[in-house]
Amino acid sequence: MEITDRDERWKGRRAQPWLIRLTHWLNVPLLLFMAGSGLQIFAAYPALGPRGALYRWYPWQETELPTWVQFGGWLAGGRHWHFALGWFLVLNGMVYLSYMVARGEWRRRLFLPHRDVHNALLMLAYYLRLRRTAPWNDFYNGLQRLAYSAIIMIGVVEVFSGLAIYKPVQLWWLGYLFGGYDGARVVHLMGLGLLALFTAVHLVMVTLHPRAILTMCTGGKHA
Amino acid sequence: MPKHRITRRQFVATVATGVVLATEQTTRAQSGFLHWMGRWNERVDCFLFGPERLGAELPPAETTPAEAFPSYFISDDMPVAPAGWVLKVGGRVARPATFSLEQLQQMTRTDMRVRHHCVEGWSAVAAWYGVRLRDVAEVVGADPRAPYVEFRSFDAGYWSSWDRESALHKQTLLAYGMNDVPLSPDHGAPLRVYSAVKLGYKMVKYLTEVNFLSERTGGYWEDQGYEWFGGV
């Protein structure tokens, strides 16, 4: 088993290096305004499936969205904001991912099945009160790594499903990947739902462990 | 503190002003951040557009039931073609001309069944038939250096201007039929623009004029803030 804490590479490095902190906090306004402008766009046709063939499994067909979740004033405004801020969110994500690769940060942050499955299961058992103590962990526990890896994947899917909706003819191959234009709308909206769910759980967890918020602000101690 | 350094209060005020200004621009992005990003996105939109790329031809089973295919007009009442309706084709063309519906119907007919993408987010499918605009452009001798094409209608002041490449795309029609029957008044009779490569609001219904131009002339929705290129 790989024990990343003993790895020489972390010597002198903060738990949350400044670029991780910066990109993390930039995500807050960017995701908030992307969600708001996205919902402004969705509000113009709050349904899933093509005209005359709405998907039966979606329970909220043509349900009006509350105005407080919408941003941009009207459809054109929502579109302008969504397509403008989208670039910065993608840029932010690329800076973050490049840094993770360049500095080997992915080793201690991402879910590596051979290392983390066991720990994730023990952690799950702890949360379900099947186990009295939390398993030992080095930097993040297995469940954290699973959640942080999943949210990166969801972010990537959001970008590509968004592009598939944006240019369904020019980027037809992307649409094909998501089951066509209306399929891509489903994926894009479901991605938002998962992002919201992640954020909710994330907020609960950091409220329970406020030290994590401090570390994400100051960077924490040097290793 | 040296004079050239801004105080925290000034900084906060500047940021707050920026946020307020940015929010106020949402209705019309004429300047500032949204305007700049809009211009950037328009360049991306143009760049992504492949003049030879085709919208997928769909099987008949995908056709949207006629009553479920939305339609609208901006006039108070359903626009009705004036007596003696003809299509005027002009601007930078060698031989300005008018076409009656019969004359257009005598030209090569093109059929296509493609997906319609509305700016609101819905899609629908219909089979359209009519004459390719590129064929009409050839008849009138459109100046290849005229980069824009404008469509005007008798639906009280509705119009749109396009880039030439999209207008002369293989799947851009002056359509006079939908789902095997002549175009109905709610879908733009007697003649409308239909294209596989633009959002719905670019496809002018109740067509009266096509002009090949040196300048772009905006459009009904475009001038209110929707994207001018509007490609899909």
GROMACS .gro file of C-alpha atoms in nm:
model
  455
    1MET     CA    1   0.000   0.000   0.000
    2GLU     CA    2   0.120   0.342  -0.098
    3ILE     CA    3   0.147   0.581   0.192
    4THR     CA    4   0.149   0.924   0.037
    5ASP     CA    5   0.224   1.106   0.361
    6ARG     CA    6   0.568   0.955   0.373
    7ASP     CA    7   0.631   1.057   0.017
    8GLU     CA    8   0.925   1.293  -0.016
    9ARG     CA    9   0.734   1.505  -0.264
   10TRP     CA   10   0.511   1.663   0.002
   11LYS     CA   11   0.804   1.796   0.206
   12GLY     CA   12   0.761   2.167   0.263
   13ARG     CA   13   0.435   2.181   0.075
   14ARG     CA   14   0.119   2.319   0.228
   15ALA     CA   15  -0.190   2.098   0.253
   16GLN     CA   16  -0.368   2.339   0.017
   17PRO     CA   17  -0.116   2.514  -0.212
   18TRP     CA   18  -0.219   2.864  -0.323
   19LEU     CA   19  -0.322   2.764  -0.674
   20ILE     CA   20  -0.556   2.499  -0.536
   21ARG     CA   21  -0.703   2.755  -0.296
   22LEU     CA   22  -0.744   3.016  -0.569
   23THR     CA   23  -0.912   2.784  -0.817
   24HIS     CA   24  -1.127   2.635  -0.541
   25TRP     CA   25  -1.264   2.971  -0.430
   26LEU     CA   26  -1.308   3.100  -0.785
   27ASN     CA   27  -1.539   2.806  -0.837
   28VAL     CA   28  -1.782   2.950  -0.584
   29PRO     CA   29  -1.897   3.261  -0.777
   30LEU     CA   30  -1.842   3.097  -1.115
   31LEU     CA   31  -2.056   2.791  -1.038
   32LEU     CA   32  -2.319   3.004  -0.868
   33PHE     CA   33  -2.362   3.235  -1.168
   34MET     CA   34  -2.334   2.947  -1.416
   35ALA     CA   35  -2.613   2.764  -1.233
   36GLY     CA   36  -2.828   3.078  -1.220
   37SER     CA   37  -2.782   3.166  -1.585
   38GLY     CA   38  -2.825   2.802  -1.683
   39LEU     CA   39  -3.154   2.785  -1.499
   40GLN     CA   40  -3.258   3.113  -1.664
   41ILE     CA   41  -3.207   2.938  -1.998
   42PHE     CA   42  -3.383   2.621  -1.880
   43ALA     CA   43  -3.678   2.831  -1.761
   44ALA     CA   44  -3.756   2.922  -2.124
   45TYR     CA   45  -3.845   2.556  -2.186
   46PRO     CA   46  -3.853   2.382  -1.848
   47ALA     CA   47  -3.911   2.042  -2.002
   48LEU     CA   48  -3.703   1.748  -2.119
   49GLY     CA   49  -3.749   1.576  -2.451
   50PRO     CA   50  -3.839   1.708  -2.794
   51ARG     CA   51  -4.171   1.883  -2.865
   52GLY     CA   52  -4.455   1.635  -2.886
   53ALA     CA   53  -4.243   1.358  -2.729
   54LEU     CA   54  -4.152   1.475  -2.378
   55TYR     CA   55  -3.975   1.213  -2.170
   56ARG     CA   56  -4.230   1.030  -1.953
   57TRP     CA   57  -3.987   0.956  -1.671
   58TYR     CA   58  -3.920   1.322  -1.591
   59PRO     CA   59  -4.173   1.423  -1.324
   60TRP     CA   60  -4.142   1.804  -1.349
   61GLN     CA   61  -4.229   1.862  -1.716
   62GLU     CA   62  -4.316   2.228  -1.780
   63THR     CA   63  -4.287   2.318  -1.412
   64GLU     CA   64  -4.205   2.688  -1.379
   65LEU     CA   65  -3.881   2.766  -1.200
   66PRO     CA   66  -3.876   3.015  -0.911
   67THR     CA   67  -3.724   3.345  -1.023
   68TRP     CA   68  -3.472   3.352  -0.738
   69VAL     CA   69  -3.276   3.065  -0.890
   70GLN     CA   70  -3.250   3.248  -1.224
   71PHE     CA   71  -2.982   3.496  -1.323
   72GLY     CA   72  -2.956   3.721  -1.627
   73GLY     CA   73  -3.293   3.893  -1.634
   74TRP     CA   74  -3.428   3.719  -1.942
   75LEU     CA   75  -3.337   3.444  -2.185
   76ALA     CA   76  -3.088   3.647  -2.391
   77GLY     CA   77  -2.923   3.779  -2.074
   78GLY     CA   78  -2.900   3.430  -1.930
   79ARG     CA   79  -2.741   3.304  -2.251
   80HIS     CA   80  -2.486   3.587  -2.261
   81TRP     CA   81  -2.384   3.526  -1.899
   82HIS     CA   82  -2.373   3.149  -1.940
   83PHE     CA   83  -2.159   3.159  -2.254
   84ALA     CA   84  -1.933   3.431  -2.111
   85LEU     CA   85  -1.866   3.280  -1.768
   86GLY     CA   86  -1.839   2.929  -1.909
   87TRP     CA   87  -1.500   3.019  -2.056
   88PHE     CA   88  -1.368   3.127  -1.718
   89LEU     CA   89  -1.501   2.818  -1.545
   90VAL     CA   90  -1.332   2.596  -1.805
   91LEU     CA   91  -1.011   2.800  -1.777
   92ASN     CA   92  -1.021   2.770  -1.399
   93GLY     CA   93  -1.072   2.396  -1.424
   94MET     CA   94  -0.786   2.360  -1.670
   95VAL     CA   95  -0.548   2.556  -1.446
   96TYR     CA   96  -0.650   2.334  -1.154
   97LEU     CA   97  -0.609   2.009  -1.347
   98SER     CA   98  -0.277   2.116  -1.500
   99TYR     CA   99  -0.144   2.204  -1.156
  100MET     CA  100  -0.260   1.870  -1.017
  101VAL     CA  101  -0.077   1.686  -1.291
  102ALA     CA  102   0.237   1.903  -1.292
  103ARG     CA  103   0.286   1.886  -0.915
  104GLY     CA  104   0.168   1.530  -0.864
  105GLU     CA  105  -0.115   1.657  -0.641
  106TRP     CA  106  -0.348   1.403  -0.800
  107ARG     CA  107  -0.172   1.132  -0.599
  108ARG     CA  108  -0.305   1.253  -0.269
  109ARG     CA  109  -0.635   1.395  -0.394
  110LEU     CA  110  -0.780   1.156  -0.648
  111PHE     CA  111  -0.940   0.816  -0.594
  112LEU     CA  112  -0.703   0.534  -0.686
  113PRO     CA  113  -0.905   0.211  -0.654
  114HIS     CA  114  -0.613  -0.011  -0.545
  115ARG     CA  115  -0.537   0.227  -0.260
  116ASP     CA  116  -0.872   0.379  -0.165
  117VAL     CA  117  -1.152   0.123  -0.206
  118HIS     CA  118  -1.086  -0.044   0.129
  119ASN     CA  119  -1.061   0.286   0.314
  120ALA     CA  120  -1.376   0.419   0.143
  121LEU     CA  121  -1.573   0.112   0.256
  122LEU     CA  122  -1.449   0.145   0.613
  123MET     CA  123  -1.537   0.514   0.611
  124LEU     CA  124  -1.883   0.437   0.475
  125ALA     CA  125  -1.930   0.180   0.752
  126TYR     CA  126  -1.830   0.448   1.003
  127TYR     CA  127  -2.082   0.699   0.865
  128LEU     CA  128  -2.352   0.430   0.869
  129ARG     CA  129  -2.263   0.364   1.234
  130LEU     CA  130  -2.160   0.009   1.156
  131ARG     CA  131  -1.812   0.089   1.281
  132ARG     CA  132  -1.723   0.281   1.589
  133THR     CA  133  -1.404   0.447   1.472
  134ALA     CA  134  -1.307   0.617   1.149
  135PRO     CA  135  -1.031   0.435   0.963
  136TRP     CA  136  -0.684   0.582   0.966
  137ASN     CA  137  -0.620   0.809   0.671
  138ASP     CA  138  -0.324   1.008   0.548
  139PHE     CA  139  -0.443   1.318   0.361
  140TYR     CA  140  -0.800   1.250   0.256
  141ASN     CA  141  -1.005   0.943   0.331
  142GLY     CA  142  -1.125   0.714   0.053
  143LEU     CA  143  -1.476   0.861   0.042
  144GLN     CA  144  -1.340   1.213   0.011
  145ARG     CA  145  -1.117   1.107  -0.274
  146LEU     CA  146  -1.411   0.934  -0.441
  147ALA     CA  147  -1.628   1.245  -0.407
  148TYR     CA  148  -1.357   1.486  -0.530
  149SER     CA  149  -1.273   1.262  -0.826
  150ALA     CA  150  -1.640   1.220  -0.917
  151ILE     CA  151  -1.706   1.593  -0.911
  152ILE     CA  152  -1.418   1.653  -1.151
  153MET     CA  153  -1.565   1.396  -1.389
  154ILE     CA  154  -1.908   1.556  -1.356
  155GLY     CA  155  -1.752   1.894  -1.434
  156VAL     CA  156  -1.598   1.755  -1.751
  157VAL     CA  157  -1.930   1.597  -1.853
  158GLU     CA  158  -2.103   1.932  -1.788
  159VAL     CA  159  -1.866   2.109  -2.027
  160PHE     CA  160  -1.906   1.857  -2.306
  161SER     CA  161  -2.283   1.814  -2.270
  162GLY     CA  162  -2.310   2.195  -2.268
  163LEU     CA  163  -2.113   2.219  -2.591
  164ALA     CA  164  -2.335   1.948  -2.743
  165ILE     CA  165  -2.643   2.164  -2.671
  166TYR     CA  166  -2.468   2.482  -2.784
  167LYS     CA  167  -2.373   2.349  -3.130
  168PRO     CA  168  -2.578   2.035  -3.198
  169VAL     CA  169  -2.501   2.039  -3.572
  170GLN     CA  170  -2.140   2.160  -3.580
  171LEU     CA  171  -2.042   1.939  -3.282
  172TRP     CA  172  -2.279   1.657  -3.380
  173TRP     CA  173  -2.030   1.392  -3.258
  174LEU     CA  174  -2.064   1.530  -2.906
  175GLY     CA  175  -2.441   1.512  -2.932
  176TYR     CA  176  -2.406   1.155  -3.048
  177LEU     CA  177  -2.214   1.080  -2.727
  178PHE     CA  178  -2.502   1.202  -2.513
  179GLY     CA  179  -2.793   1.058  -2.712
  180GLY     CA  180  -2.857   1.360  -2.932
  181TYR     CA  181  -2.954   1.718  -2.857
  182ASP     CA  182  -3.233   1.638  -2.612
  183GLY     CA  183  -3.023   1.368  -2.447
  184ALA     CA  184  -2.747   1.623  -2.391
  185ARG     CA  185  -2.998   1.856  -2.222
  186VAL     CA  186  -3.088   1.574  -1.983
  187VAL     CA  187  -2.723   1.505  -1.902
  188HIS     CA  188  -2.649   1.877  -1.860
  189LEU     CA  189  -2.937   1.925  -1.615
  190MET     CA  190  -2.860   1.606  -1.424
  191GLY     CA  191  -2.501   1.724  -1.393
  192LEU     CA  192  -2.629   2.041  -1.229
  193GLY     CA  193  -2.833   1.830  -0.989
  194LEU     CA  194  -2.526   1.627  -0.894
  195LEU     CA  195  -2.316   1.943  -0.855
  196ALA     CA  196  -2.581   2.083  -0.623
  197LEU     CA  197  -2.593   1.757  -0.425
  198PHE     CA  198  -2.215   1.754  -0.394
  199THR     CA  199  -2.215   2.115  -0.278
  200ALA     CA  200  -2.480   2.044  -0.015
  201VAL     CA  201  -2.289   1.747   0.127
  202HIS     CA  202  -1.963   1.941   0.102
  203LEU     CA  203  -2.113   2.229   0.305
  204VAL     CA  204  -2.241   1.990   0.573
  205MET     CA  205  -1.902   1.819   0.598
  206VAL     CA  206  -1.698   2.138   0.624
  207THR     CA  207  -1.941   2.270   0.883
  208LEU     CA  208  -1.871   1.959   1.086
  209HIS     CA  209  -1.497   2.002   1.026
  210PRO     CA  210  -1.443   2.380   1.022
  211ARG     CA  211  -1.067   2.337   1.025
  212ALA     CA  212  -1.092   2.236   0.660
  213ILE     CA  213  -1.234   2.579   0.573
  214LEU     CA  214  -0.944   2.746   0.750
  215THR     CA  215  -0.695   2.526   0.565
  216MET     CA  216  -0.861   2.613   0.233
  217CYS     CA  217  -0.812   2.982   0.322
  218THR     CA  218  -0.462   2.987   0.468
  219GLY     CA  219  -0.318   2.679   0.304
  220GLY     CA  220  -0.246   2.505   0.631
  221LYS     CA  221   0.088   2.401   0.774
  222HIS     CA  222   0.390   2.314   0.566
  223ALA     CA  223   0.441   1.941   0.558
  224MET     CA  224   0.023   5.629   0.183
  225PRO     CA  225   0.150   5.728  -0.166
  226LYS     CA  226  -0.115   5.892  -0.382
  227HIS     CA  227  -0.108   5.638  -0.665
  228ARG     CA  228  -0.205   5.350  -0.442
  229ILE     CA  229  -0.576   5.290  -0.413
  230THR     CA  230  -0.726   5.253  -0.071
  231ARG     CA  231  -0.924   4.953   0.035
  232ARG     CA  232  -1.239   5.165   0.026
  233GLN     CA  233  -1.171   5.269  -0.333
  234PHE     CA  234  -1.103   4.910  -0.424
  235VAL     CA  235  -1.429   4.788  -0.272
  236ALA     CA  236  -1.620   5.071  -0.440
  237THR     CA  237  -1.465   4.987  -0.776
  238VAL     CA  238  -1.546   4.618  -0.747
  239ALA     CA  239  -1.901   4.697  -0.632
  240THR     CA  240  -1.950   4.937  -0.924
  241GLY     CA  241  -1.820   4.670  -1.159
  242VAL     CA  242  -2.066   4.414  -1.028
  243VAL     CA  243  -2.357   4.658  -1.055
  244LEU     CA  244  -2.261   4.762  -1.408
  245ALA     CA  245  -2.214   4.401  -1.512
  246THR     CA  246  -2.559   4.313  -1.379
  247GLU     CA  247  -2.723   4.611  -1.546
  248GLN     CA  248  -2.594   4.507  -1.884
  249THR     CA  249  -2.791   4.189  -1.886
  250THR     CA  250  -3.076   4.321  -2.098
  251ARG     CA  251  -2.857   4.467  -2.372
  252ALA     CA  252  -2.494   4.378  -2.393
  253GLN     CA  253  -2.378   4.692  -2.575
  254SER     CA  254  -2.059   4.749  -2.384
  255GLY     CA  255  -1.837   4.609  -2.114
  256PHE     CA  256  -1.773   4.251  -2.015
  257LEU     CA  257  -2.077   4.085  -2.172
  258HIS     CA  258  -2.036   4.277  -2.496
  259TRP     CA  259  -1.671   4.180  -2.520
  260MET     CA  260  -1.743   3.815  -2.443
  261GLY     CA  261  -2.035   3.821  -2.687
  262ARG     CA  262  -1.801   3.932  -2.965
  263TRP     CA  263  -1.555   3.662  -2.870
  264ASN     CA  264  -1.831   3.400  -2.873
  265GLU     CA  265  -1.949   3.522  -3.213
  266ARG     CA  266  -1.601   3.459  -3.350
  267VAL     CA  267  -1.607   3.111  -3.198
  268ASP     CA  268  -1.953   3.056  -3.347
  269CYS     CA  269  -1.824   3.156  -3.694
  270PHE     CA  270  -1.513   2.946  -3.648
  271LEU     CA  271  -1.711   2.634  -3.553
  272PHE     CA  272  -1.942   2.671  -3.853
  273GLY     CA  273  -1.840   2.435  -4.130
  274PRO     CA  274  -1.999   2.551  -4.459
  275GLU     CA  275  -2.000   2.193  -4.585
  276ARG     CA  276  -2.118   2.029  -4.263
  277LEU     CA  277  -2.476   1.903  -4.279
  278GLY     CA  278  -2.746   1.869  -4.021
  279ALA     CA  279  -2.849   1.505  -3.985
  280GLU     CA  280  -3.131   1.390  -4.212
  281LEU     CA  281  -3.385   1.217  -3.989
  282PRO     CA  282  -3.622   0.925  -4.052
  283PRO     CA  283  -3.997   0.994  -4.087
  284ALA     CA  284  -4.064   0.833  -3.746
  285GLU     CA  285  -3.891   1.129  -3.578
  286THR     CA  286  -4.137   1.382  -3.722
  287THR     CA  287  -4.303   1.597  -3.457
  288PRO     CA  288  -4.685   1.580  -3.463
  289ALA     CA  289  -4.806   1.889  -3.653
  290GLU     CA  290  -5.002   2.028  -3.355
  291ALA     CA  291  -4.694   2.001  -3.131
  292PHE     CA  292  -4.465   2.204  -3.359
  293PRO     CA  293  -4.475   2.558  -3.217
  294SER     CA  294  -4.521   2.865  -3.431
  295TYR     CA  295  -4.556   3.238  -3.367
  296PHE     CA  296  -4.562   3.576  -3.534
  297ILE     CA  297  -4.505   3.925  -3.397
  298SER     CA  298  -4.805   4.097  -3.562
  299ASP     CA  299  -5.130   4.126  -3.368
  300ASP     CA  300  -5.305   3.897  -3.614
  301MET     CA  301  -5.190   3.614  -3.837
  302PRO     CA  302  -4.997   3.781  -4.121
  303VAL     CA  303  -5.165   3.727  -4.456
  304ALA     CA  304  -4.976   3.752  -4.783
  305PRO     CA  305  -5.073   4.066  -4.976
  306ALA     CA  306  -5.251   4.013  -5.309
  307GLY     CA  307  -5.000   3.961  -5.588
  308TRP     CA  308  -4.729   3.854  -5.345
  309VAL     CA  309  -4.382   3.814  -5.497
  310LEU     CA  310  -4.038   3.762  -5.350
  311LYS     CA  311  -3.798   4.049  -5.422
  312VAL     CA  312  -3.431   3.958  -5.447
  313GLY     CA  313  -3.191   4.251  -5.459
  314GLY     CA  314  -2.897   4.432  -5.307
  315ARG     CA  315  -2.559   4.349  -5.454
  316VAL     CA  316  -2.687   4.129  -5.735
  317ALA     CA  317  -2.624   4.151  -6.109
  318ARG     CA  318  -2.990   4.095  -6.204
  319PRO     CA  319  -3.238   4.210  -5.935
  320ALA     CA  320  -3.556   4.010  -5.977
  321THR     CA  321  -3.894   3.923  -5.838
  322PHE     CA  322  -4.018   3.566  -5.813
  323SER     CA  323  -4.376   3.445  -5.790
  324LEU     CA  324  -4.439   3.130  -5.590
  325GLU     CA  325  -4.499   2.942  -5.918
  326GLN     CA  326  -4.160   3.056  -6.052
  327LEU     CA  327  -3.986   2.934  -5.738
  328GLN     CA  328  -4.171   2.604  -5.757
  329GLN     CA  329  -4.044   2.553  -6.108
  330MET     CA  330  -3.685   2.563  -5.984
  331THR     CA  331  -3.512   2.252  -5.847
  332ARG     CA  332  -3.698   2.134  -5.537
  333THR     CA  333  -3.501   2.025  -5.231
  334ASP     CA  334  -3.648   1.814  -4.950
  335MET     CA  335  -3.502   1.768  -4.605
  336ARG     CA  336  -3.613   1.641  -4.266
  337VAL     CA  337  -3.392   1.791  -3.998
  338ARG     CA  338  -3.409   1.888  -3.635
  339HIS     CA  339  -3.523   2.238  -3.546
  340HIS     CA  340  -3.337   2.402  -3.256
  341CYS     CA  341  -3.515   2.687  -3.082
  342VAL     CA  342  -3.324   2.942  -2.874
  343GLU     CA  343  -3.562   2.852  -2.589
  344GLY     CA  344  -3.416   2.504  -2.577
  345TRP     CA  345  -3.680   2.289  -2.743
  346SER     CA  346  -3.627   2.084  -3.054
  347ALA     CA  347  -3.877   1.951  -3.308
  348VAL     CA  348  -3.862   1.776  -3.642
  349ALA     CA  349  -4.042   1.844  -3.969
  350ALA     CA  350  -3.986   1.769  -4.335
  351TRP     CA  351  -3.937   2.089  -4.534
  352TYR     CA  352  -3.926   2.147  -4.906
  353GLY     CA  353  -3.848   2.442  -5.125
  354VAL     CA  354  -3.572   2.592  -5.332
  355ARG     CA  355  -3.216   2.632  -5.210
  356LEU     CA  356  -3.122   2.996  -5.157
  357ARG     CA  357  -2.790   2.923  -5.331
  358ASP     CA  358  -2.985   2.836  -5.648
  359VAL     CA  359  -3.177   3.166  -5.630
  360ALA     CA  360  -2.848   3.351  -5.564
  361GLU     CA  361  -2.710   3.202  -5.882
  362VAL     CA  362  -3.011   3.310  -6.089
  363VAL     CA  363  -2.981   3.674  -5.978
  364GLY     CA  364  -2.601   3.674  -5.990
  365ALA     CA  365  -2.533   3.759  -5.627
  366ASP     CA  366  -2.201   3.938  -5.578
  367PRO     CA  367  -1.966   3.687  -5.414
  368ARG     CA  368  -1.808   3.975  -5.223
  369ALA     CA  369  -2.133   4.065  -5.046
  370PRO     CA  370  -2.078   3.904  -4.705
  371TYR     CA  371  -2.429   3.942  -4.562
  372VAL     CA  372  -2.778   3.837  -4.659
  373GLU     CA  373  -3.088   4.005  -4.521
  374PHE     CA  374  -3.436   3.851  -4.502
  375ARG     CA  375  -3.744   4.072  -4.469
  376SER     CA  376  -4.105   3.975  -4.411
  377PHE     CA  377  -4.461   4.104  -4.411
  378ASP     CA  378  -4.492   4.007  -4.044
  379ALA     CA  379  -4.484   4.370  -3.923
  380GLY     CA  380  -4.115   4.450  -3.909
  381TYR     CA  381  -3.969   4.103  -3.855
  382TRP     CA  382  -3.635   4.057  -4.023
  383SER     CA  383  -3.296   3.895  -3.981
  384SER     CA  384  -2.954   3.925  -4.141
  385TRP     CA  385  -2.718   3.634  -4.191
  386ASP     CA  386  -2.362   3.560  -4.283
  387ARG     CA  387  -2.336   3.462  -4.648
  388GLU     CA  388  -2.190   3.114  -4.583
  389SER     CA  389  -2.488   3.005  -4.374
  390ALA     CA  390  -2.736   3.159  -4.618
  391LEU     CA  391  -2.583   2.971  -4.910
  392HIS     CA  392  -2.547   2.647  -4.713
  393LYS     CA  393  -2.681   2.339  -4.890
  394GLN     CA  394  -2.952   2.305  -4.624
  395THR     CA  395  -3.079   2.663  -4.632
  396LEU     CA  396  -3.407   2.672  -4.819
  397LEU     CA  397  -3.670   2.920  -4.923
  398ALA     CA  398  -3.933   2.671  -4.810
  399TYR     CA  399  -4.287   2.659  -4.946
  400GLY     CA  400  -4.387   2.324  -4.798
  401MET     CA  401  -4.382   2.144  -4.465
  402ASN     CA  402  -4.459   1.778  -4.395
  403ASP     CA  403  -4.573   1.708  -4.754
  404VAL     CA  404  -4.824   1.993  -4.772
  405PRO     CA  405  -4.793   2.357  -4.877
  406LEU     CA  406  -4.672   2.582  -4.598
  407SER     CA  407  -4.959   2.683  -4.365
  408PRO     CA  408  -5.011   3.047  -4.258
  409ASP     CA  409  -4.892   2.980  -3.901
  410HIS     CA  410  -4.559   2.847  -4.030
  411GLY     CA  411  -4.497   3.140  -4.263
  412ALA     CA  412  -4.700   3.093  -4.584
  413PRO     CA  413  -4.638   3.141  -4.865
  414LEU     CA  414  -4.259   3.134  -4.823
  415ARG     CA  415  -4.014   3.119  -4.534
  416VAL     CA  416  -3.647   3.063  -4.466
  417TYR     CA  417  -3.571   2.719  -4.330
  418SER     CA  418  -3.221   2.602  -4.242
  419ALA     CA  419  -3.054   2.317  -4.057
  420VAL     CA  420  -2.770   2.539  -3.937
  421LYS     CA  421  -2.941   2.827  -3.756
  422LEU     CA  422  -3.155   2.878  -3.446
  423GLY     CA  423  -3.527   2.920  -3.512
  424TYR     CA  424  -3.540   3.298  -3.474
  425LYS     CA  425  -3.300   3.343  -3.767
  426MET     CA  426  -3.543   3.169  -4.005
  427VAL     CA  427  -3.768   3.450  -4.123
  428LYS     CA  428  -4.126   3.352  -4.207
  429TYR     CA  429  -4.371   3.539  -4.437
  430LEU     CA  430  -4.078   3.626  -4.658
  431THR     CA  431  -4.093   3.929  -4.889
  432GLU     CA  432  -3.732   4.023  -4.959
  433VAL     CA  433  -3.385   3.875  -4.979
  434ASN     CA  434  -3.100   4.126  -5.005
  435PHE     CA  435  -2.730   4.058  -5.054
  436LEU     CA  436  -2.549   4.329  -4.860
  437SER     CA  437  -2.210   4.472  -4.765
  438GLU     CA  438  -2.320   4.546  -4.410
  439ARG     CA  439  -2.501   4.335  -4.161
  440THR     CA  440  -2.838   4.478  -4.064
  441GLY     CA  441  -2.915   4.308  -3.731
  442GLY     CA  442  -3.260   4.160  -3.688
  443TYR     CA  443  -3.580   4.171  -3.483
  444TRP     CA  444  -3.450   3.955  -3.195
  445GLU     CA  445  -3.083   4.026  -3.260
  446ASP     CA  446  -3.135   4.400  -3.198
  447GLN     CA  447  -3.299   4.318  -2.865
  448GLY     CA  448  -2.996   4.127  -2.745
  449TYR     CA  449  -3.002   3.776  -2.893
  450GLU     CA  450  -2.689   3.651  -3.069
  451TRP     CA  451  -2.652   3.772  -3.425
  452PHE     CA  452  -2.483   3.462  -3.564
  453GLY     CA  453  -2.720   3.217  -3.395
  454GLY     CA  454  -2.565   2.905  -3.545
  455VAL     CA  455  -2.636   2.555  -3.419
   0.00000   0.00000   0.00000
